[in-house]
């Protein structure tokens, strides 16, 4: 069975600083994908970034980067130059089964960006 | 922006009524997924469908819940005889279904179901 653990229920960061949101995972599948989604207070789920288990390099998407440490089974999200609009819930998820079709989500981290 | 469209955004039902939640996938996407989010929780997988086929419904409750994705029209998640415990946010996602595309799932804004 797959499991995602997000140990930080809440995080605070000052505007313009960088912040790391932790995510560890557990799976016996050799092939899997790791995803991060953002859920602002309006409720929608916004895809941020993806990392495949066989990808050699860490994924980056604008101000988002994924610190993928396969041996430690961690996939931390790094947000650089935080903005007030980054305040939201952030969910780490893992897809497995070859096609990533069944996502397992963590419980999320509530990020608050302070001015 | 032809994203995943879900309606209604909010749905209020009394116990025993039926709830119908609709989802139109992104243009070009043929795979649809439904997830449920309880308060203070992450999303939980319910069902995965392709056109006219249920591929995996391992996350669906055995009774009262059903899903379809017909050849024409949106995907429907139906909850019969709703109970208070069904109150949750229900999210639909779609993907191209191709491994080359990483099969990233794009979500709709969700339907918030409240059962009185």
Short mmCIF file of C-alpha atoms in Angstrom, two decimals:
data_model
loop_
_atom_site.label_atom_id
_atom_site.label_comp_id
_atom_site.label_asym_id
_atom_site.label_seq_id
_atom_site.Cartn_x
_atom_site.Cartn_y
_atom_site.Cartn_z
CA UNK A 1 0.00 0.00 0.00
CA UNK A 2 1.10 3.54 -0.70
CA UNK A 3 1.41 6.14 2.01
CA UNK A 4 2.23 9.85 2.00
CA UNK A 5 3.27 11.65 5.17
CA UNK A 6 3.31 15.41 5.58
CA UNK A 7 4.54 16.12 9.09
CA UNK A 8 4.03 19.90 9.09
CA UNK A 9 0.38 20.81 9.72
CA UNK A 10 1.27 24.49 9.37
CA UNK A 11 4.18 26.59 8.24
CA UNK A 12 4.91 30.31 8.30
CA UNK A 13 7.26 32.20 6.02
CA UNK A 14 8.08 35.83 5.44
CA UNK A 15 7.30 37.30 2.06
CA UNK A 16 10.24 36.97 -0.39
CA UNK A 17 11.88 34.18 1.61
CA UNK A 18 12.14 30.53 0.57
CA UNK A 19 10.24 27.75 2.32
CA UNK A 20 10.47 23.95 2.23
CA UNK A 21 7.41 21.77 2.71
CA UNK A 22 8.20 18.21 3.71
CA UNK A 23 6.84 15.04 2.17
CA UNK A 24 7.89 11.44 2.70
CA UNK A 25 6.37 8.47 0.96
CA UNK A 26 6.24 4.73 1.18
CA UNK A 27 5.64 2.32 -1.66
CA UNK A 28 6.84 -1.03 -2.88
CA UNK A 29 6.29 -0.10 -6.54
CA UNK A 30 9.51 0.51 -8.48
CA UNK A 31 7.75 3.00 -10.75
CA UNK A 32 5.79 5.91 -9.33
CA UNK A 33 5.17 9.61 -9.68
CA UNK A 34 5.19 12.35 -7.08
CA UNK A 35 2.95 15.39 -7.34
CA UNK A 36 2.37 18.59 -5.45
CA UNK A 37 -0.94 20.42 -5.53
CA UNK A 38 -1.97 23.76 -4.07
CA UNK A 39 -5.41 24.34 -2.59
CA UNK A 40 -6.16 28.00 -1.86
CA UNK A 41 -9.02 29.04 0.39
CA UNK A 42 -11.32 29.12 -2.64
CA UNK A 43 -11.03 25.33 -2.68
CA UNK A 44 -9.80 24.35 -6.12
CA UNK A 45 -6.82 21.99 -6.52
CA UNK A 46 -4.01 23.40 -8.63
CA UNK A 47 -1.25 21.19 -10.03
CA UNK A 48 2.23 22.56 -9.27
CA UNK A 49 4.97 20.08 -10.08
CA UNK A 50 5.71 16.45 -10.94
CA UNK A 51 8.67 14.14 -10.32
CA UNK A 52 8.99 10.66 -11.79
CA UNK A 53 10.74 7.95 -9.83
CA UNK A 54 13.24 7.39 -12.64
CA UNK A 55 13.92 11.06 -13.31
CA UNK A 56 17.60 11.82 -12.83
CA UNK A 57 17.17 15.51 -12.13
CA UNK A 58 15.00 17.32 -9.63
CA UNK A 59 11.93 18.89 -11.19
CA UNK A 60 11.57 22.66 -11.36
CA UNK A 61 8.60 24.83 -12.42
CA UNK A 62 9.19 28.54 -12.02
CA UNK A 63 9.47 29.30 -8.30
CA UNK A 64 8.71 25.68 -7.40
CA UNK A 65 11.31 22.97 -7.18
CA UNK A 66 11.14 19.45 -5.88
CA UNK A 67 13.97 18.14 -3.72
CA UNK A 68 13.76 14.44 -4.58
CA UNK A 69 15.82 12.10 -2.42
CA UNK A 70 14.91 8.61 -3.53
CA UNK A 71 16.94 6.69 -0.96
CA UNK A 72 15.27 8.64 1.82
CA UNK A 73 11.87 8.43 0.11
CA UNK A 74 11.36 12.14 0.39
CA UNK A 75 9.98 14.65 -2.10
CA UNK A 76 10.07 18.07 -0.48
CA UNK A 77 8.62 21.11 -2.22
CA UNK A 78 10.72 24.26 -2.21
CA UNK A 79 9.02 27.57 -2.92
CA UNK A 80 11.45 30.39 -3.57
CA UNK A 81 10.70 34.09 -3.14
CA UNK A 82 7.38 33.52 -1.37
CA UNK A 83 4.46 35.73 -2.28
CA UNK A 84 1.31 36.53 -0.32
CA UNK A 85 -0.66 34.57 -2.91
CA UNK A 86 1.25 31.43 -1.96
CA UNK A 87 -0.75 31.20 1.26
CA UNK A 88 -2.72 27.97 0.84
CA UNK A 89 -2.88 24.27 1.69
CA UNK A 90 -0.26 22.21 -0.09
CA UNK A 91 -0.76 18.53 -0.75
CA UNK A 92 1.85 15.97 -1.70
CA UNK A 93 0.54 13.00 -3.67
CA UNK A 94 1.91 9.81 -5.16
CA UNK A 95 0.68 7.97 -8.18
CA UNK A 96 1.57 4.38 -8.80
CA UNK A 97 0.57 1.38 -10.80
CA UNK A 98 2.49 2.38 -13.89
CA UNK A 99 0.11 5.05 -15.08
CA UNK A 100 -0.07 7.18 -11.96
CA UNK A 101 -3.83 6.88 -12.13
CA UNK A 102 -4.50 6.31 -8.46
CA UNK A 103 -3.24 9.23 -6.42
CA UNK A 104 -2.63 8.88 -2.70
CA UNK A 105 -2.61 12.21 -0.91
CA UNK A 106 -1.04 13.40 2.30
CA UNK A 107 -3.01 15.41 4.84
CA UNK A 108 -1.51 18.66 3.68
CA UNK A 109 0.47 21.59 5.04
CA UNK A 110 -1.12 24.99 5.55
CA UNK A 111 1.36 27.63 4.44
CA UNK A 112 0.92 31.21 5.59
CA UNK A 113 3.03 33.92 3.99
CA UNK A 114 3.46 36.97 6.19
CA UNK A 115 4.03 40.44 4.75
CA UNK B 1 -9.57 28.27 -20.32
CA UNK B 2 -11.22 24.90 -20.97
CA UNK B 3 -10.34 23.32 -17.66
CA UNK B 4 -12.17 20.59 -15.81
CA UNK B 5 -15.72 21.79 -15.18
CA UNK B 6 -17.71 20.56 -12.24
CA UNK B 7 -21.24 21.47 -11.36
CA UNK B 8 -22.88 22.35 -9.20
CA UNK B 9 -20.26 24.01 -7.00
CA UNK B 10 -22.48 23.64 -3.98
CA UNK B 11 -25.26 21.11 -3.45
CA UNK B 12 -27.56 20.82 -0.49
CA UNK B 13 -29.62 17.67 -0.01
CA UNK B 14 -31.80 16.29 2.76
CA UNK B 15 -31.17 12.83 4.10
CA UNK B 16 -32.60 10.20 1.78
CA UNK B 17 -32.43 12.31 -1.38
CA UNK B 18 -30.22 11.68 -4.37
CA UNK B 19 -27.17 13.74 -5.28
CA UNK B 20 -25.87 13.99 -8.85
CA UNK B 21 -22.46 15.54 -9.42
CA UNK B 22 -21.29 16.34 -12.93
CA UNK B 23 -17.83 16.60 -14.41
CA UNK B 24 -16.72 17.60 -17.89
CA UNK B 25 -13.04 16.77 -18.48
CA UNK B 26 -10.52 19.01 -20.13
CA UNK B 27 -10.57 19.03 -23.90
CA UNK B 28 -8.59 16.10 -25.22
CA UNK B 29 -8.71 14.16 -21.97
CA UNK B 30 -10.34 10.75 -21.99
CA UNK B 31 -9.67 9.67 -18.41
CA UNK B 32 -11.73 10.84 -15.45
CA UNK B 33 -11.17 10.34 -11.73
CA UNK B 34 -13.32 11.12 -8.72
CA UNK B 35 -11.96 11.91 -5.25
CA UNK B 36 -13.59 12.78 -1.95
CA UNK B 37 -12.19 15.22 0.58
CA UNK B 38 -13.44 15.20 4.14
CA UNK B 39 -12.74 18.24 6.36
CA UNK B 40 -9.10 18.54 7.44
CA UNK B 41 -8.13 15.61 5.22
CA UNK B 42 -6.41 14.99 1.93
CA UNK B 43 -8.26 13.66 -1.07
CA UNK B 44 -9.23 10.01 -1.20
CA UNK B 45 -9.48 8.16 -4.50
CA UNK B 46 -12.92 6.84 -5.37
CA UNK B 47 -13.11 5.76 -9.01
CA UNK B 48 -11.30 5.89 -12.34
CA UNK B 49 -13.23 5.87 -15.60
CA UNK B 50 -12.61 5.99 -19.29
CA UNK B 51 -15.35 6.53 -21.83
CA UNK B 52 -18.09 3.97 -21.14
CA UNK B 53 -15.81 1.94 -18.86
CA UNK B 54 -15.13 1.81 -15.14
CA UNK B 55 -11.45 0.94 -14.79
CA UNK B 56 -11.03 0.98 -11.01
CA UNK B 57 -13.76 1.60 -8.45
CA UNK B 58 -11.85 0.27 -5.46
CA UNK B 59 -12.39 3.50 -3.50
CA UNK B 60 -16.15 3.64 -3.96
CA UNK B 61 -18.43 2.66 -1.09
CA UNK B 62 -20.17 -0.58 -1.98
CA UNK B 63 -23.66 0.80 -1.64
CA UNK B 64 -25.45 3.95 -2.77
CA UNK B 65 -22.54 5.28 -4.86
CA UNK B 66 -22.17 4.87 -8.60
CA UNK B 67 -20.26 6.59 -11.38
CA UNK B 68 -20.47 6.68 -15.13
CA UNK B 69 -18.71 8.33 -18.04
CA UNK B 70 -20.94 7.92 -21.09
CA UNK B 71 -19.86 8.15 -24.68
CA UNK B 72 -21.49 11.56 -24.89
CA UNK B 73 -21.79 14.04 -22.06
CA UNK B 74 -20.16 14.55 -18.69
CA UNK B 75 -19.13 12.03 -16.10
CA UNK B 76 -21.70 11.63 -13.32
CA UNK B 77 -21.13 10.64 -9.71
CA UNK B 78 -24.43 9.60 -8.17
CA UNK B 79 -25.10 9.18 -4.48
CA UNK B 80 -28.46 7.65 -3.63
CA UNK B 81 -30.24 8.06 -0.30
CA UNK B 82 -27.63 10.47 1.04
CA UNK B 83 -26.69 10.46 4.71
CA UNK B 84 -24.96 13.14 6.78
CA UNK B 85 -21.64 11.29 6.49
CA UNK B 86 -21.69 11.90 2.74
CA UNK B 87 -21.12 15.62 3.36
CA UNK B 88 -17.77 16.38 1.78
CA UNK B 89 -16.08 18.03 -1.17
CA UNK B 90 -16.08 15.84 -4.26
CA UNK B 91 -13.39 16.52 -6.81
CA UNK B 92 -13.18 15.37 -10.37
CA UNK B 93 -9.90 15.22 -12.27
CA UNK B 94 -9.02 14.38 -15.84
CA UNK B 95 -5.89 13.35 -17.67
CA UNK B 96 -4.82 12.49 -21.19
CA UNK B 97 -4.04 8.96 -20.07
CA UNK B 98 -0.68 8.91 -21.78
CA UNK B 99 2.47 7.90 -19.93
CA UNK B 100 4.39 10.33 -22.08
CA UNK B 101 2.36 13.10 -20.57
CA UNK B 102 3.12 11.78 -17.07
CA UNK B 103 -0.63 11.34 -16.83
CA UNK B 104 -0.91 14.44 -14.69
CA UNK B 105 -4.38 14.82 -13.28
CA UNK B 106 -5.95 18.26 -13.50
CA UNK B 107 -8.70 18.95 -11.04
CA UNK B 108 -11.95 20.80 -11.20
CA UNK B 109 -13.04 23.23 -8.49
CA UNK B 110 -15.04 20.56 -6.68
CA UNK B 111 -18.64 20.14 -5.57
CA UNK B 112 -19.36 20.79 -1.91
CA UNK B 113 -22.16 18.49 -0.82
CA UNK B 114 -24.00 19.29 2.37
CA UNK B 115 -26.53 16.82 3.70
CA UNK B 116 -29.07 18.25 6.14
#
